[in-house]
Amino acid sequence: MESEKINFWIKEGRFHLSYGAVSLTRRKSGIDRIMDFCDYLIAAIHQECVPKLLRGETCKIDLLDDPHTLTFVPKGNMVTIIFETEVTEWFEPRKEFTAPLEEWFRVVQEVTLDLIQQMQADKEETYVMIPISTLIEDYQTTKKRLQNAGYLIES
């Protein structure tokens, strides 16, 4: 039996994050994505959260557009991802899921590659703060960190 996958994607300045039946990005209206500076989000995950998670430390990212926070809490080989917001007219104030840490690392790398490809294809660069070169470097640095820690080893 295949385990569940984290559903994380970034497209046109919006992101979605869910696992199983729990979607962190679902609004009360049913819309299931959040608009934000997604390149900033993915860079913060690479530069701040991956190293902290590998050391067993909690990491918190404040999104830039609205008062939303993502917190990553390592629990052995699992990670709890918590979404908190002050925008309670649109979202539940707090939602969370716990998923395998290696699955989170895998999906972060996949989403980063997808985002780099989107940014290379879209010359307008709307809703972008981080240069593509920085995201490429972040991807490569994270890949080395993860492999050195025993994650995502290709056979």
Short mmCIF file of C-alpha atoms in Angstrom, two decimals:
data_model
loop_
_atom_site.label_atom_id
_atom_site.label_comp_id
_atom_site.label_asym_id
_atom_site.label_seq_id
_atom_site.Cartn_x
_atom_site.Cartn_y
_atom_site.Cartn_z
CA MET A 1 0.00 0.00 0.00
CA GLU A 2 1.44 3.36 -1.04
CA SER A 3 1.55 6.04 1.63
CA GLU A 4 -0.21 9.35 1.19
CA LYS A 5 1.63 12.17 -0.51
CA ILE A 6 1.81 15.79 0.53
CA ASN A 7 0.03 17.90 -2.06
CA PHE A 8 2.06 21.10 -2.37
CA TRP A 9 2.10 23.23 -5.48
CA ILE A 10 2.89 26.76 -6.57
CA LYS A 11 1.36 28.37 -9.64
CA GLU A 12 0.95 31.99 -10.72
CA GLY A 13 1.71 33.46 -7.30
CA ARG A 14 -0.54 31.04 -5.43
CA PHE A 15 0.20 27.95 -3.38
CA HIS A 16 -1.70 24.94 -2.07
CA LEU A 17 -0.63 22.69 0.81
CA SER A 18 -2.52 19.62 2.00
CA TYR A 19 -2.05 16.09 3.28
CA GLY A 20 -4.82 13.52 3.30
CA ALA A 21 -8.12 15.22 4.14
CA VAL A 22 -6.47 18.27 5.74
CA SER A 23 -5.87 21.30 3.54
CA LEU A 24 -4.01 24.15 5.20
CA THR A 25 -4.86 26.52 2.35
CA ARG A 26 -8.63 25.94 2.06
CA ARG A 27 -10.69 29.05 2.71
CA LYS A 28 -14.11 28.98 4.29
CA SER A 29 -15.49 29.78 0.81
CA GLY A 30 -13.99 26.55 -0.57
CA ILE A 31 -11.19 28.19 -2.59
CA ASP A 32 -8.10 26.10 -1.87
CA ARG A 33 -5.02 28.23 -2.45
CA ILE A 34 -3.30 31.28 -1.01
CA MET A 35 -1.84 34.17 -2.98
CA ASP A 36 1.55 35.27 -1.72
CA PHE A 37 5.17 35.79 -2.73
CA CYS A 38 5.69 32.05 -3.28
CA ASP A 39 9.33 32.44 -4.33
CA TYR A 40 9.99 34.04 -0.93
CA LEU A 41 8.16 31.16 0.77
CA ILE A 42 10.15 28.43 -0.99
CA ALA A 43 13.45 30.29 -0.42
CA ALA A 44 12.64 30.60 3.31
CA ILE A 45 11.86 26.88 3.47
CA HIS A 46 15.24 26.09 1.91
CA GLN A 47 17.35 28.64 3.76
CA GLU A 48 15.73 28.49 7.19
CA CYS A 49 13.48 25.48 7.66
CA VAL A 50 15.33 22.60 6.04
CA PRO A 51 18.50 23.22 8.10
CA LYS A 52 16.46 23.64 11.30
CA LEU A 53 14.37 20.53 10.66
CA LEU A 54 17.54 18.53 10.04
CA ARG A 55 18.79 19.70 13.46
CA GLY A 56 15.45 18.80 15.07
CA GLU A 57 14.43 22.43 15.55
CA THR A 58 11.10 24.17 14.91
CA CYS A 59 10.90 26.74 12.12
CA LYS A 60 8.34 29.49 11.57
CA ILE A 61 7.71 31.47 8.37
CA ASP A 62 5.55 34.58 8.27
CA LEU A 63 3.97 34.99 4.84
CA LEU A 64 4.26 38.42 3.31
CA ASP A 65 0.82 39.28 1.89
CA ASP A 66 -1.45 38.53 4.82
CA PRO A 67 -0.88 37.72 8.49
CA HIS A 68 -0.49 33.98 7.91
CA THR A 69 2.21 31.84 9.54
CA LEU A 70 3.51 28.40 8.67
CA THR A 71 5.27 26.54 11.47
CA PHE A 72 7.22 23.32 10.96
CA VAL A 73 7.66 21.13 14.04
CA PRO A 74 9.87 18.03 13.71
CA LYS A 75 8.71 14.92 15.59
CA GLY A 76 11.24 12.17 14.95
CA ASN A 77 10.79 11.07 11.34
CA MET A 78 7.59 13.13 11.03
CA VAL A 79 6.89 16.84 10.71
CA THR A 80 3.81 18.73 11.86
CA ILE A 81 3.01 21.68 9.61
CA ILE A 82 0.78 24.30 11.20
CA PHE A 83 -1.04 27.12 9.41
CA GLU A 84 -2.17 30.00 11.61
CA THR A 85 -3.86 33.20 10.52
CA GLU A 86 -5.43 36.38 11.83
CA VAL A 87 -7.71 36.53 8.77
CA THR A 88 -10.46 34.49 10.43
CA GLU A 89 -13.18 35.79 8.10
CA TRP A 90 -11.51 33.79 5.29
CA PHE A 91 -9.74 30.92 7.10
CA GLU A 92 -9.98 28.79 10.20
CA PRO A 93 -7.55 30.37 12.69
CA ARG A 94 -5.41 27.21 12.95
CA LYS A 95 -5.04 24.00 10.94
CA GLU A 96 -2.32 21.39 10.96
CA PHE A 97 -1.24 18.02 9.64
CA THR A 98 1.57 15.61 10.44
CA ALA A 99 3.37 13.84 7.62
CA PRO A 100 6.64 11.97 7.06
CA LEU A 101 9.63 14.31 7.13
CA GLU A 102 11.23 12.64 4.12
CA GLU A 103 7.99 13.17 2.15
CA TRP A 104 8.10 16.89 3.04
CA PHE A 105 11.72 17.15 1.88
CA ARG A 106 10.86 15.33 -1.36
CA VAL A 107 7.93 17.58 -2.19
CA VAL A 108 9.87 20.76 -1.38
CA GLN A 109 12.51 19.76 -3.93
CA GLU A 110 9.88 18.90 -6.56
CA VAL A 111 8.00 22.17 -6.04
CA THR A 112 11.23 24.14 -6.21
CA LEU A 113 12.11 22.63 -9.59
CA ASP A 114 8.59 23.33 -10.85
CA LEU A 115 8.77 26.94 -9.65
CA ILE A 116 12.17 27.47 -11.29
CA GLN A 117 10.74 26.16 -14.58
CA GLN A 118 7.68 28.43 -14.26
CA MET A 119 9.86 31.46 -13.58
CA GLN A 120 12.12 30.66 -16.54
CA ALA A 121 9.08 30.38 -18.83
CA ASP A 122 7.33 33.52 -17.52
CA LYS A 123 9.28 36.60 -18.54
CA GLU A 124 6.91 39.02 -16.77
CA GLU A 125 8.14 37.94 -13.32
CA THR A 126 5.00 39.17 -11.61
CA TYR A 127 4.83 38.53 -7.88
CA VAL A 128 8.53 37.63 -7.73
CA MET A 129 11.12 38.77 -5.19
CA ILE A 130 13.85 36.12 -5.36
CA PRO A 131 16.12 35.71 -8.42
CA ILE A 132 15.95 32.37 -10.21
CA SER A 133 19.68 31.92 -9.61
CA THR A 134 19.07 32.03 -5.83
CA LEU A 135 16.35 29.37 -6.06
CA ILE A 136 18.63 27.15 -8.16
CA GLU A 137 21.39 27.54 -5.58
CA ASP A 138 18.92 26.85 -2.74
CA TYR A 139 17.74 23.68 -4.50
CA GLN A 140 21.29 22.42 -4.96
CA THR A 141 22.34 23.28 -1.39
CA THR A 142 19.27 21.56 0.04
CA LYS A 143 19.85 18.48 -2.10
CA LYS A 144 23.40 18.16 -0.69
CA ARG A 145 22.20 18.75 2.89
CA LEU A 146 19.47 16.14 2.55
CA GLN A 147 21.76 13.55 0.99
CA ASN A 148 24.41 14.16 3.67
CA ALA A 149 21.69 13.56 6.28
CA GLY A 150 20.61 10.31 4.59
CA TYR A 151 17.45 11.61 2.86
CA LEU A 152 16.44 11.35 -0.80
CA ILE A 153 19.29 9.03 -1.69
CA GLU A 154 18.84 7.96 -5.31
CA SER A 155 19.42 4.27 -5.97
#
